[in-house]
XYZ file of C-alpha atoms in Angstrom:
369
model
C -9.855 14.363 8.444
C -8.207 13.684 5.046
C -7.741 17.421 4.392
C -6.307 17.973 7.869
C -3.772 15.104 7.604
C -2.690 16.117 4.104
C -2.319 19.741 5.222
C -0.179 18.770 8.249
C 2.129 16.594 6.111
C 2.422 19.260 3.436
C 3.142 22.068 5.909
C 5.808 19.964 7.672
C 7.459 19.173 4.348
C 7.479 22.817 3.297
C 8.883 23.825 6.698
C 11.784 21.387 6.252
C 12.527 22.686 2.767
C 12.345 26.358 3.833
C 14.574 25.949 6.898
C 18.174 26.242 5.776
C 19.654 23.986 8.433
C 17.053 21.262 7.898
C 17.386 21.494 4.124
C 21.159 21.198 4.298
C 20.785 18.010 6.328
C 18.930 16.286 3.484
C 21.178 13.955 1.530
C 21.576 14.407 -2.253
C 20.852 10.664 -2.477
C 17.114 11.305 -2.084
C 17.023 13.496 -5.234
C 16.155 10.735 -7.731
C 13.050 9.774 -5.818
C 12.235 13.451 -5.223
C 12.481 14.085 -8.970
C 10.248 11.133 -9.781
C 7.603 12.147 -7.265
C 7.725 15.771 -8.432
C 7.309 14.634 -12.043
C 4.296 12.589 -11.008
C 2.662 15.645 -9.425
C 3.508 17.794 -12.457
C 2.051 15.219 -14.874
C -1.070 14.889 -12.739
C -1.499 18.654 -12.626
C -0.955 18.942 -16.399
C -3.613 16.291 -16.901
C -6.100 18.286 -14.840
C -5.479 21.349 -17.016
C -5.626 19.565 -20.348
C -8.667 17.437 -19.528
C -10.509 20.579 -18.466
C -12.735 18.728 -16.007
C -11.402 19.938 -12.676
C -13.598 18.943 -9.734
C -13.270 18.253 -6.010
C -12.015 14.674 -6.504
C -9.339 15.800 -8.962
C -8.211 18.474 -6.523
C -8.161 16.003 -3.623
C -6.049 13.503 -5.598
C -3.601 16.233 -6.582
C -3.369 17.444 -2.979
C -2.713 13.860 -1.885
C 0.127 13.563 -4.389
C 1.664 16.775 -3.068
C 1.476 15.374 0.483
C 3.174 12.186 -0.717
C 6.055 14.270 -2.092
C 6.318 16.139 1.214
C 6.638 12.851 3.088
C 10.122 12.560 1.599
C 11.822 15.532 3.311
C 9.938 14.888 6.577
C 10.978 11.208 6.667
C 14.526 12.038 5.550
C 14.956 14.441 8.464
C 13.309 12.039 10.926
C 15.580 9.197 9.830
C 18.581 11.166 11.084
C 17.315 11.006 14.635
C 18.507 7.939 16.472
C 15.781 5.296 16.802
C 13.042 7.529 15.302
C 11.925 5.055 12.634
C 12.025 2.143 15.092
C 9.783 4.063 17.486
C 7.415 4.814 14.622
C 7.204 1.093 13.736
C 6.474 0.282 17.391
C 3.642 2.854 17.385
C 2.290 1.466 14.119
C 2.294 -2.062 15.545
C 0.647 -0.892 18.801
C -2.120 1.092 17.121
C -2.738 -1.690 14.624
C -3.017 -4.234 17.408
C -5.439 -1.991 19.336
C -7.563 -1.572 16.226
C -7.524 -5.312 15.558
C -8.540 -6.183 19.148
C -11.385 -3.650 19.083
C -12.503 -4.772 15.634
C -12.495 -8.417 16.649
C -14.418 -7.665 19.860
C -17.074 -5.624 18.037
C -17.426 -8.245 15.341
C -17.775 -11.177 17.771
C -20.231 -9.222 19.904
C -22.371 -8.493 16.908
C -22.273 -11.957 15.359
C -22.414 -14.424 18.245
C -26.144 -14.644 18.852
C -26.967 -18.339 18.942
C -26.921 -21.082 16.375
C -23.734 -22.296 14.760
C -20.975 -20.024 16.193
C -18.554 -20.550 13.257
C -21.231 -19.880 10.653
C -22.400 -16.871 12.638
C -18.917 -15.338 12.802
C -18.424 -15.835 9.041
C -21.894 -14.600 8.135
C -20.635 -11.044 7.550
C -17.262 -9.598 6.685
C -15.446 -7.910 9.538
C -14.851 -4.204 8.921
C -11.737 -3.067 10.834
C -12.281 -0.236 13.286
C -10.868 3.085 12.143
C -11.320 5.838 9.614
C -11.198 3.434 6.679
C -14.540 1.774 7.606
C -13.974 -0.547 4.659
C -13.078 -4.231 4.747
C -10.372 -4.078 2.039
C -8.717 -0.783 2.987
C -8.981 -1.545 6.673
C -7.290 -4.866 5.988
C -4.442 -2.894 4.421
C -3.910 -0.958 7.619
C -3.962 -4.128 9.751
C -1.445 -5.725 7.347
C 0.900 -2.721 7.596
C 0.821 -2.996 11.390
C 1.426 -6.745 11.168
C 4.510 -6.163 8.992
C 5.805 -3.525 11.396
C 5.497 -6.004 14.279
C 7.115 -8.787 12.295
C 10.018 -6.537 11.382
C 10.546 -5.590 15.034
C 10.384 -9.204 16.195
C 12.951 -10.326 13.644
C 15.386 -7.651 14.856
C 14.789 -8.393 18.517
C 13.024 -5.084 19.005
C 9.958 -6.743 20.501
C 9.632 -9.622 22.925
C 8.256 -12.628 21.117
C 6.081 -13.603 24.068
C 4.249 -10.317 23.754
C 4.366 -9.731 20.001
C 3.519 -13.165 18.634
C 0.037 -13.237 20.209
C -0.486 -9.743 18.824
C 0.430 -10.896 15.323
C -1.976 -13.827 15.717
C -4.823 -11.435 16.654
C -4.102 -9.228 13.647
C -3.935 -12.245 11.354
C -7.300 -13.487 12.657
C -8.819 -10.044 12.146
C -7.470 -9.909 8.617
C -8.892 -13.343 7.802
C -12.329 -12.360 9.103
C -12.448 -9.382 6.712
C -12.660 -12.028 3.982
C -10.675 -9.611 1.803
C -8.930 -12.041 -0.481
C -6.526 -9.555 -2.065
C -4.943 -8.271 1.197
C -4.869 -11.795 2.714
C -3.004 -13.236 -0.255
C -0.760 -10.161 -0.476
C 0.252 -10.424 3.197
C 0.971 -14.158 2.894
C 3.189 -13.532 -0.154
C 4.964 -10.554 1.486
C 5.727 -12.635 4.595
C 7.229 -15.379 2.446
C 9.298 -12.828 0.514
C 10.518 -11.259 3.753
C 11.640 -14.612 5.133
C 13.217 -15.677 1.839
C 15.246 -12.519 1.263
C 17.661 -13.440 4.099
C 18.824 -16.455 2.081
C 19.772 -14.393 -0.968
C 23.407 -13.166 -1.294
C 23.771 -9.409 -0.897
C 24.930 -8.921 -4.507
C 21.693 -10.474 -5.763
C 19.310 -9.108 -3.137
C 18.067 -6.107 -5.127
C 17.192 -8.274 -8.133
C 15.592 -10.849 -5.803
C 13.483 -8.164 -4.116
C 12.232 -6.993 -7.530
C 11.444 -10.580 -8.496
C 9.587 -11.172 -5.208
C 7.535 -7.969 -5.712
C 6.814 -8.967 -9.293
C 5.593 -12.379 -8.115
C 3.456 -10.768 -5.404
C 1.812 -8.667 -8.127
C 1.520 -11.438 -10.703
C -0.077 -14.107 -8.540
C -3.226 -12.148 -7.593
C -3.573 -11.084 -11.230
C -3.287 -14.738 -12.305
C -5.872 -15.789 -9.707
C -8.313 -13.221 -11.107
C -7.693 -14.411 -14.675
C -8.214 -18.032 -13.569
C -11.184 -17.212 -11.385
C -13.907 -18.995 -13.449
C -11.877 -22.204 -13.537
C -10.905 -22.033 -9.854
C -14.447 -21.285 -8.593
C -15.885 -24.127 -10.652
C -13.449 -26.487 -8.949
C -13.548 -25.243 -5.361
C -16.690 -23.240 -4.713
C -20.221 -24.495 -4.408
C -21.824 -21.118 -3.732
C -21.344 -17.469 -4.602
C -20.927 -15.970 -1.146
C -18.069 -15.301 1.266
C -14.643 -16.049 -0.201
C -16.387 -17.597 -3.232
C -18.199 -14.400 -4.207
C -17.506 -13.302 -7.812
C -14.904 -10.527 -8.072
C -16.183 -9.057 -11.405
C -12.601 -7.915 -12.075
C -12.109 -9.606 -15.451
C -14.833 -7.658 -17.226
C -13.654 -4.415 -15.648
C -10.032 -4.990 -16.699
C -11.096 -5.753 -20.272
C -13.238 -2.588 -20.462
C -10.501 -0.352 -19.011
C -7.729 -1.581 -21.348
C -9.851 -0.427 -24.292
C -10.515 2.966 -22.671
C -6.812 3.449 -21.855
C -6.082 3.174 -25.576
C -8.489 6.057 -26.164
C -6.677 8.366 -23.740
C -3.161 6.985 -23.234
C -1.406 10.198 -22.195
C -3.416 11.883 -19.430
C -6.179 9.356 -18.775
C -9.788 9.965 -17.848
C -9.237 11.652 -14.472
C -9.653 10.228 -10.929
C -13.299 11.224 -10.726
C -14.369 9.202 -13.754
C -16.565 6.206 -12.953
C -18.098 3.569 -15.194
C -21.775 2.663 -14.908
C -23.521 1.635 -11.719
C -23.837 -1.947 -13.015
C -20.078 -2.508 -12.713
C -17.670 -2.785 -9.773
C -16.966 0.918 -10.238
C -13.185 1.039 -10.508
C -10.147 -0.806 -11.829
C -9.308 -3.009 -8.805
C -5.732 -2.924 -10.072
C -3.271 -0.160 -9.150
C -1.261 -0.121 -12.353
C -4.302 -0.338 -14.595
C -6.062 2.270 -12.472
C -3.099 4.657 -12.579
C -2.874 4.336 -16.347
C -6.640 4.750 -16.674
C -6.928 7.777 -14.394
C -3.678 9.575 -15.196
C -2.158 8.031 -18.345
C 0.529 5.506 -19.176
C 3.493 7.862 -18.508
C 2.363 8.363 -14.899
C 2.016 4.590 -14.436
C 5.593 4.209 -15.736
C 6.871 6.882 -13.306
C 5.084 5.172 -10.436
C 6.751 1.864 -11.360
C 10.137 3.607 -11.517
C 9.693 5.177 -8.051
C 8.496 1.846 -6.615
C 11.410 -0.083 -8.097
C 13.999 2.500 -7.041
C 12.810 2.435 -3.419
C 12.707 -1.371 -3.319
C 16.263 -1.684 -4.683
C 17.587 0.894 -2.225
C 15.770 -0.719 0.678
C 16.889 -4.262 -0.196
C 20.543 -3.212 -0.188
C 20.471 -2.304 3.499
C 21.783 -4.423 6.353
C 19.138 -6.581 7.991
C 17.056 -4.643 10.479
C 13.489 -3.534 11.195
C 13.484 -0.734 8.617
C 14.771 -2.967 5.812
C 12.248 -5.667 6.729
C 9.393 -3.174 6.852
C 10.392 -1.714 3.470
C 10.642 -5.104 1.753
C 7.550 -6.494 3.458
C 5.519 -3.332 2.885
C 6.406 -2.935 -0.789
C 5.881 -6.640 -1.534
C 2.519 -6.430 0.208
C 1.681 -3.265 -1.729
C 2.576 -5.039 -4.984
C 0.145 -7.815 -4.152
C -2.515 -5.359 -3.036
C -2.107 -3.394 -6.249
C -2.604 -6.598 -8.260
C -6.247 -6.930 -7.256
C -7.260 -3.710 -5.509
C -6.103 -0.111 -4.871
C -7.267 1.453 -8.161
C -5.699 4.846 -7.445
C -2.507 4.660 -5.292
C -2.433 8.480 -5.238
C -5.848 8.940 -3.617
C -5.588 9.867 0.033
C -6.428 7.157 2.496
C -4.598 6.495 5.743
C -3.846 2.898 4.869
C -2.362 3.781 1.475
C 0.222 5.847 3.267
C 0.944 3.124 5.816
C 1.500 0.140 3.551
C 2.675 1.812 0.337
C 4.044 5.334 0.582
C 5.821 5.150 3.932
C 7.757 1.953 3.029
C 8.530 3.495 -0.366
C 9.952 6.673 1.173
C 11.726 4.854 3.980
C 13.396 2.544 1.455
C 15.361 5.525 0.182
C 15.865 7.719 3.233
C 16.900 4.873 5.551
C 19.410 3.588 2.993
C 20.819 7.096 2.760
C 21.188 7.398 6.528
C 22.914 4.037 6.709
C 25.388 4.952 3.982
C 26.226 8.159 5.783
C 26.924 6.252 8.996
C 23.805 7.553 10.694
C 21.245 5.524 12.665
């Protein structure tokens, strides 16, 4: 499935670039992001060559990065069709709601078997239905669908009587995953999305960057304060009080980054089996796997898209871009060690909002839908 999806996206992107009429329809305004993404792929490929440890995971990560680049021409062409992005957001909300309903039904069916019903439901973490089959990554997909629905509601694109119960179901599903990072990230992104309307247009780009920075910083701060917080609030070490083991990992990785600051250790490198296995922080993980320059380029692409998206008139695309990127910033703060690894939910809550932040702003400036 990952190879098939990456191949389809890549072939579509190449087809757009090879077709003269489609290529001429692409605005020059997308070139800065295209250059940044191309530089990321080039740096990643150079790292594979210089490290000399090419394996299947390195190749898959590189192929995923190529597919991310190819999202740009595909999305840029799609954005020129009237209502195309709005229809996509509606589909994303609908599929996310269907996955949430099915996930909730399967979870309740498996957990309600006598005794205390609340304790029974919370006994195990809900794993959202879908290809992710992982509580944290599945939560990312549900959150992306939630933000798509919220963006449509705020623009009047969905009836509140239908959509609000759907958002409630997705929120309940997300809470039952007990995935603290995505839950906190979605709460922060929702606040940022509601607050951005009260910021004057001339300051909105700076405010969006500040909101995203806060969404990243708060989960990091909670991890750093974890021993103090758990001693105050938690009586046991299960459920939401389970130890995250992130502090030790972060400390170990910062030392290893200093050993290989330019091209990193490669996406297939893993620490010992007695650790949590990976960085649980997107910036730290990117620097660790691919080097500090690639982490800087990722930050530049992220910031560029957020600034372009925040400058748009209020609408579902702007809201999805701001909400998605603020959520991604929070998610990166405590999870998502390699943003360039292929996973459906990475594309939904990180790369699609990032790309749409640029291509939708371009379409609006050109007087297109």
